[in-house]
Coordinates of C-alpha atoms in Angstrom, one line a residue:
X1 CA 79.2 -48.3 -14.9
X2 CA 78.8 -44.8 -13.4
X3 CA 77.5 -44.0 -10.8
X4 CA 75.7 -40.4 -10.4
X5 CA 75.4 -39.6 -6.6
X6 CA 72.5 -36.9 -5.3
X7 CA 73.1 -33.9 -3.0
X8 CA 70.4 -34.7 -0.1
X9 CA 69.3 -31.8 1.8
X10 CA 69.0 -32.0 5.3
X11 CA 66.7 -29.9 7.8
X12 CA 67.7 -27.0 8.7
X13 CA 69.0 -27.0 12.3
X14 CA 68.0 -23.6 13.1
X15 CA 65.5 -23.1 15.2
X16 CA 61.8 -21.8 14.8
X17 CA 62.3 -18.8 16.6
X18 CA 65.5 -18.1 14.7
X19 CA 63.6 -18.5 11.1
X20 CA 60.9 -16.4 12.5
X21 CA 63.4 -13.6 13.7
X22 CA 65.3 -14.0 10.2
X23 CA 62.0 -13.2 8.2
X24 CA 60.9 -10.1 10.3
X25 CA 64.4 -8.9 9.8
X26 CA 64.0 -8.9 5.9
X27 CA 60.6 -7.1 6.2
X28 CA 63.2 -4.1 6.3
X29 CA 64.2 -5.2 3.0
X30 CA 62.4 -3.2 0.0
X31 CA 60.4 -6.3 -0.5
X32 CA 59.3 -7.1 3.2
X33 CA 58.6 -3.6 3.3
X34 CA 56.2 -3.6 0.5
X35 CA 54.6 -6.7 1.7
X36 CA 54.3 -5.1 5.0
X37 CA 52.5 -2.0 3.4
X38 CA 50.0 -4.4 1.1
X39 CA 48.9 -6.6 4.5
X40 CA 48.2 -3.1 6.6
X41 CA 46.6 -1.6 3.6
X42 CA 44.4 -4.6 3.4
X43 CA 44.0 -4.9 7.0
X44 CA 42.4 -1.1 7.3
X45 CA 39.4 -2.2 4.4
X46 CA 38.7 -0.7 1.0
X47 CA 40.1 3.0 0.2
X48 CA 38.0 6.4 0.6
X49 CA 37.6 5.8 -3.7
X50 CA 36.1 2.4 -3.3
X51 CA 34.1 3.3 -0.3
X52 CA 32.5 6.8 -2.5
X53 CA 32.1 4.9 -5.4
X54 CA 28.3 3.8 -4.9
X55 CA 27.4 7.3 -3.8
X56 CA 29.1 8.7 -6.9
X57 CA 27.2 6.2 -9.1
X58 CA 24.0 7.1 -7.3
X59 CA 24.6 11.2 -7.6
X60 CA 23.1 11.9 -11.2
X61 CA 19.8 9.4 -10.6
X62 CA 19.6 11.8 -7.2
X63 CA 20.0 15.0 -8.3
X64 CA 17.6 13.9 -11.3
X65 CA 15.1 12.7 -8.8
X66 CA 15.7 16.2 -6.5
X67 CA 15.1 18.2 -9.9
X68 CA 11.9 16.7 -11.3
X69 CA 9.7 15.3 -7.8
X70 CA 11.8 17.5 -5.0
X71 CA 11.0 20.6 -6.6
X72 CA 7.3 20.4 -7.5
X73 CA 6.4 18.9 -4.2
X74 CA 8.1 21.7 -2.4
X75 CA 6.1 24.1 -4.4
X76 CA 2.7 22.4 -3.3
X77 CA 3.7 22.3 -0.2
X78 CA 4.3 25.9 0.4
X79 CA 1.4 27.0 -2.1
X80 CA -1.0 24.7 0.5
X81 CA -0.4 27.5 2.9
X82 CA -1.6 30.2 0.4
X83 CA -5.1 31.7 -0.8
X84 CA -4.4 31.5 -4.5
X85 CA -7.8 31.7 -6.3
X86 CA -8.1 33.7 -9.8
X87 CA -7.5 36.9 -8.3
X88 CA -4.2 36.3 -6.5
X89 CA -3.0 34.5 -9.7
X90 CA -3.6 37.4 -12.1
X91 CA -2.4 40.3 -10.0
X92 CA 0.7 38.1 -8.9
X93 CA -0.4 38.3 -5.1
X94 CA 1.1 36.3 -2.5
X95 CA -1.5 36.0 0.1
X96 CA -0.2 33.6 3.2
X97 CA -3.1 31.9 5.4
X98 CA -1.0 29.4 7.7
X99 CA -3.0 26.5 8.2
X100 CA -6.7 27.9 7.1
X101 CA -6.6 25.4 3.9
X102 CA -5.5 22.6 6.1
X103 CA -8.5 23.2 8.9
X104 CA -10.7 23.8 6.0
X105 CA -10.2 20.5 4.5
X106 CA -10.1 18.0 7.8
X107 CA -13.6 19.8 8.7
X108 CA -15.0 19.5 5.6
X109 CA -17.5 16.3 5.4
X110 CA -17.0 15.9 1.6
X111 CA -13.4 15.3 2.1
X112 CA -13.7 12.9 4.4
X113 CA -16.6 10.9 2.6
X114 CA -13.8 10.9 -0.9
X115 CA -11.0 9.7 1.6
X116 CA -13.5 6.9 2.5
X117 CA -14.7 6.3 -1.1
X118 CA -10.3 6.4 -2.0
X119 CA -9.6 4.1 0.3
X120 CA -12.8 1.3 -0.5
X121 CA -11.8 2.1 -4.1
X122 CA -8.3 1.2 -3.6
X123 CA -8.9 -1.7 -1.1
X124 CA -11.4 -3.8 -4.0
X125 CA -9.0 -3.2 -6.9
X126 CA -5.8 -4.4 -4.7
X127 CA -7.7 -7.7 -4.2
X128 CA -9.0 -8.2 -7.6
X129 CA -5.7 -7.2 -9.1
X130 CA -3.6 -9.6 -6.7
X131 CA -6.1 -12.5 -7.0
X132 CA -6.5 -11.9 -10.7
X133 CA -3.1 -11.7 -10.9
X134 CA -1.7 -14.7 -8.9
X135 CA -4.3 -17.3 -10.9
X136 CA -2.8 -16.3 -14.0
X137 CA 0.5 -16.6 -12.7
X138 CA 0.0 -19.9 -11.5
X139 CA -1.7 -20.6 -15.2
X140 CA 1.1 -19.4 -16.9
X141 CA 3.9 -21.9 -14.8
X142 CA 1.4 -24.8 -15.5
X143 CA 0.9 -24.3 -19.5
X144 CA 2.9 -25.6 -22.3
X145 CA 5.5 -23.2 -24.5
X146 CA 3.5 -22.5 -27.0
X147 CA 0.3 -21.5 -24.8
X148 CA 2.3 -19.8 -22.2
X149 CA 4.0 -17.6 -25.2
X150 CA 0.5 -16.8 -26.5
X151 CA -1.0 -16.1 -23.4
X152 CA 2.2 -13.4 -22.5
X153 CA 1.8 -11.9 -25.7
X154 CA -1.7 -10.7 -24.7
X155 CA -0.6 -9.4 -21.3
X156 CA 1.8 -7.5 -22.9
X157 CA -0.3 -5.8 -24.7
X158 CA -3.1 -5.4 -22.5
X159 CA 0.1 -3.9 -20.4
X160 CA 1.7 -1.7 -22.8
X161 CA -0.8 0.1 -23.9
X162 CA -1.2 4.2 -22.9
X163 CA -3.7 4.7 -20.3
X164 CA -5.6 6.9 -22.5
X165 CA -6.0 4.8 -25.0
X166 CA -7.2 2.3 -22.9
X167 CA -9.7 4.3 -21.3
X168 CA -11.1 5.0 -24.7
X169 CA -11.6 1.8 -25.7
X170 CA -13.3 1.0 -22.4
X171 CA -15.6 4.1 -23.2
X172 CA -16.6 2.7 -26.5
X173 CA -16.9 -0.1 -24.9
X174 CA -20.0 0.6 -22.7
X175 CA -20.9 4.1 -24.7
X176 CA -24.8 3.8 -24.4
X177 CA -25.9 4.2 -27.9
X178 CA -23.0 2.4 -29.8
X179 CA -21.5 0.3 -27.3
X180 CA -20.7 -3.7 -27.8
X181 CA -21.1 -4.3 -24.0
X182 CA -24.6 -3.1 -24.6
X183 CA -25.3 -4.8 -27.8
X184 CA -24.4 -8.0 -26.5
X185 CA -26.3 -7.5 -23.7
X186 CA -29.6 -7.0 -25.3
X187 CA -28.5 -10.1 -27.7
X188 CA -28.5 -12.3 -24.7
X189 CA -31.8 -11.4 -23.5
X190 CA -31.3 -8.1 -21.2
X191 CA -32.9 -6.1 -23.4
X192 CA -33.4 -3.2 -21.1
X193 CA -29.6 -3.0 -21.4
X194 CA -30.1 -1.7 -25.1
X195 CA -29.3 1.4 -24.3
X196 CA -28.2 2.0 -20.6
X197 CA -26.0 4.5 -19.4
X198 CA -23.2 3.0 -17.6
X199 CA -22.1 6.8 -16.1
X200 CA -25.4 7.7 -15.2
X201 CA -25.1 5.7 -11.7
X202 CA -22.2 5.9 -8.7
X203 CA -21.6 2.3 -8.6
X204 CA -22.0 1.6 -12.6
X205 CA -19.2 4.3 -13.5
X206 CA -17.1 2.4 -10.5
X207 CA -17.4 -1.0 -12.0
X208 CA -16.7 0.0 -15.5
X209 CA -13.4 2.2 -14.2
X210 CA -12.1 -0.8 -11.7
X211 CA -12.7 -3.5 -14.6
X212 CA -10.7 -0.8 -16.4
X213 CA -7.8 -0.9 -14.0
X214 CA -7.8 -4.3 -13.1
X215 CA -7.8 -5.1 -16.7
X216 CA -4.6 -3.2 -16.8
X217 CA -2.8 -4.4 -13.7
X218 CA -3.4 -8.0 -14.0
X219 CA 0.2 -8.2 -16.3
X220 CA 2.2 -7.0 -13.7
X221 CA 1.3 -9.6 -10.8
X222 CA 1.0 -12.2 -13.1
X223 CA 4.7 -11.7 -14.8
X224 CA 6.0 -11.1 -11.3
X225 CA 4.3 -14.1 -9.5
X226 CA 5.3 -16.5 -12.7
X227 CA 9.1 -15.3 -12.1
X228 CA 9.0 -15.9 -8.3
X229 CA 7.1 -19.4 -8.7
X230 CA 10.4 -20.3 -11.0
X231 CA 12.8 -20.2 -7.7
X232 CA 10.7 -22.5 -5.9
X233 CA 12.2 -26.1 -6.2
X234 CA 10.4 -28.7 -7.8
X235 CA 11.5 -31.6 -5.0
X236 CA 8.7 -29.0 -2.6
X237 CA 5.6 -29.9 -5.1
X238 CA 7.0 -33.4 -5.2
X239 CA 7.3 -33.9 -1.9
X240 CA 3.7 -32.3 -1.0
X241 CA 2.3 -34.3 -3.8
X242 CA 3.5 -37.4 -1.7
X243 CA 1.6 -36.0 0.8
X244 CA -1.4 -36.2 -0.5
X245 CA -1.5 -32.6 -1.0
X246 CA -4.3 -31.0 -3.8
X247 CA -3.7 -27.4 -5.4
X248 CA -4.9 -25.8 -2.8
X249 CA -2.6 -27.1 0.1
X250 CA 0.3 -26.6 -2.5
X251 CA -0.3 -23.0 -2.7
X252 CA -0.8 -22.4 1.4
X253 CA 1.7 -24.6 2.4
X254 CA 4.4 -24.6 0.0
X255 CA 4.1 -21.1 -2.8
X256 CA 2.7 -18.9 -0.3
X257 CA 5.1 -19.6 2.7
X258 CA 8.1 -18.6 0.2
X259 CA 6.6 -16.0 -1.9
X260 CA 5.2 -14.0 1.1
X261 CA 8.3 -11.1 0.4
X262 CA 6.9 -11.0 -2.9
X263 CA 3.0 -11.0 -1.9
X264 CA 3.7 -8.2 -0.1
X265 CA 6.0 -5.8 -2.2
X266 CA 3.6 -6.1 -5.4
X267 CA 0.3 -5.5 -2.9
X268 CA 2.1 -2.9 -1.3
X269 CA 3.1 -1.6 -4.9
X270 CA -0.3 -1.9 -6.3
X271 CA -1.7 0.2 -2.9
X272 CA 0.4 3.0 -3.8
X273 CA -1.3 2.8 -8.0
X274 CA -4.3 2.3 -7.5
X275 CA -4.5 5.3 -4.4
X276 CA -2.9 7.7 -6.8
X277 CA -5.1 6.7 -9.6
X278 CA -6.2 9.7 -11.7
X279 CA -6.6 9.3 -15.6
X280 CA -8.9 6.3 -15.6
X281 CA -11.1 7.6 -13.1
X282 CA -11.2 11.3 -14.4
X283 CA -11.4 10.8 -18.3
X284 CA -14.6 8.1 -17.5
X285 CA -16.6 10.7 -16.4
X286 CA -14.5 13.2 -14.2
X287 CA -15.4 12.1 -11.0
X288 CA -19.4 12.1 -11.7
X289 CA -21.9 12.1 -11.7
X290 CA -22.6 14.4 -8.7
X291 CA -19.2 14.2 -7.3
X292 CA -19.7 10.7 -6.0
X293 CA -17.0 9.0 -8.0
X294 CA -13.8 11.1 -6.7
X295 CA -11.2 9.9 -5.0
X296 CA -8.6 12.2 -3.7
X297 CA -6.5 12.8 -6.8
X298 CA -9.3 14.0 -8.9
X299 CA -10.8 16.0 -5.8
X300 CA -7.6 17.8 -5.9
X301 CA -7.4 18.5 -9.4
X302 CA -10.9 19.7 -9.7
X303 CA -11.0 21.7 -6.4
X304 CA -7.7 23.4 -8.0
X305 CA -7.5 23.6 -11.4
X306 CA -10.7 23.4 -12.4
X307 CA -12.0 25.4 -9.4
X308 CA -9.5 27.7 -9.4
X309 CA -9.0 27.1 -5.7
X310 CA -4.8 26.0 -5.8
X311 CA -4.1 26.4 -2.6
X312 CA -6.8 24.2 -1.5
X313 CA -6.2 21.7 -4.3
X314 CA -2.5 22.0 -3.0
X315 CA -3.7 21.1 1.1
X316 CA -5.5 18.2 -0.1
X317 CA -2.5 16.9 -2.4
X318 CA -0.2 17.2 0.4
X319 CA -2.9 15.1 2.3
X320 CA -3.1 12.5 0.1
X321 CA 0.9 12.4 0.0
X322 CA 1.1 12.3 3.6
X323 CA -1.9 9.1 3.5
X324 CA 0.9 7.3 1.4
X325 CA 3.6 8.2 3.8
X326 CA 2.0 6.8 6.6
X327 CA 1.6 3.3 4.3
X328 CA 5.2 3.4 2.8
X329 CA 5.9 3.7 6.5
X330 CA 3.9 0.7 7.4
X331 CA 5.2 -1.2 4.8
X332 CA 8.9 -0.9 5.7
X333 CA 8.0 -1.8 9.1
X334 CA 6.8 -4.8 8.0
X335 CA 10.1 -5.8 5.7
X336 CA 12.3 -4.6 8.0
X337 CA 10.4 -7.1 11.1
X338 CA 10.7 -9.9 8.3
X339 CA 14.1 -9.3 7.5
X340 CA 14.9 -9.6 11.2
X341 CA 13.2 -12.9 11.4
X342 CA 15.7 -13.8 8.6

């Protein structure tokens, strides 16, 4: 019988500090030296391409954004500082006034009354849109497939379609003589609403152009809130319905704690909309009757265009840009505290 016998391989009696010497001396070898180069490479961070690389993704979208908005506001801007009425513009005169347009608008009580009117305006369709909008949210994460796919169908569409062509329906709507707001309306018994002019009155034009844009904004919070309420876990609404907890201590104490981020980016979002609102409230009835139903875009637009008056429709855009500047600033003073608390 043969017998195979086995090499065994003993430690090595070197010592540590001699295998440790023996490896720095073959890092002057062609490998050690390249392994040498990769850890000091990789010890400095990423290299100038990786580090440019964002900005050089970001440089078309900028230069897009420079051409199309940069331009046009720095051409308000400087015509705010001009008298450019009809005569200027058709004898290609450049007539500089400093601040006149600017004095003449902060000391004028009819701008201040439409800043006040813009702002109320903007602060009732905010909370209608955002209340609105969170209950159907909620709706659609309680309904089934097929009702939840019906009901998104109609927001879609109620979202998707052009302004203008909302705002004609909504005028056809409540038209006086052939309106169905009307004719229902007289069906049900208010037969003094048979033929009533819904733009003949301040606050009549302004409900019919806020049920106009709430109508329109609803989709958005409600699509937003309905994705948010998906990354809340379903153990929270278990555990507060073990609690004891109804719907209305499930939404403050469990949806509203972690959707606050997004509470606050769509309100500040629809702020922002519903400040620079213009079609719905111009093609209604222009901002009338008897100027009372301007807000500060079409104040601008009429005192300009239609007035003739550009640099002053140019001092009270660049107002009403510097109102939202002060609010964008607000608002990122508010993430950034949050963030912090993070």
């Amino acid at each position: 019988m043969a017998v195979h016998s086995e090499r065994v391989q003993t430690p090595s009696p070197e010592s540590g500090d001699e295998v440790v010497a023996k490896e720095v001396s073959g890092a002057g070898n062609g490998g050690g030296g390249h392994a040498a180069s990769k850890r000091t490479r990789s010890a400095g961070g990423p290299g100038l391409g990786a580090r440019f690389a964002p900005y050089a993704l970001l440089l078309p979208a900028t230069v897009a954004t420079i051409a199309l908005l940069g331009w046009p506001l720095v051409k308000i801007f400087l015509l705010s500082f001009q008298n450019l009425n009809r005569r200027q513009l058709v004898m290609h005169l450049t007539e500089w006034t400093g601040f006149d347009n600017y004095k003449e608008q902060l000391s004028d009580p009819e701008f201040w009354a439409v800043t006040g009117r813009t702002i109320a305006f903007t602060a009732v369709n905010v909370v209608l849109i955002m209340v609105a909008g969170t209950l159907v949210g909620l709706l659609l994460n309680t309904l089934g497939k097929k009702m939840r796919f019906a009901l998104s169908i109609a927001l879609v569409l109620a979202w998707a379609m052009p302004i203008v062509a909302a705002t004609t329906v909504y005028t056809w709507l409540f038209d006086s003589q052939y309106g169905v707001v009307n004719w229902m309306l007289d069906k049900a018994g208010w037969h003094s609403m048979a033929g009533y002019n819904w733009t003949s009155d301040e606050y009549t034009t302004f409900f019919v152009i806020i049920l106009l844009i709430v109508w329109m904004s609803i989709p958005f919070v409600a699509f937003n809130m309905y994705a948010a309420l998906t990354t809340i876990p379903k153990e929270l609404y278990e555990a507060a319905r073990m609690d004891g907890a109804g719907s209305s201590k499930i939404f403050s104490l469990v949806i509203f704690p972690n959707l606050k981020p997004f509470f606050l980016a769509t309100t500040f979002l629809e702020i922002i909309w519903v400040f620079k609102c213009f079609t719905q409230v111009y093609a209604i009835n222009a901002g009338g009757p008897d100027k009372l139903t301007r807000t500060l875009p079409v104040h601008a637009f009429l005192e300009g265009s239609s007035g003739q008056h550009y640099g002053v429709g140019s001092a009270i855009a660049v107002l009403t840009i510097l109102m939202l500047v002060v609010l964008m600033a607000y608002y990122f003073r508010i993430l950034i505290k949050q963030e912090d608390e993070l």
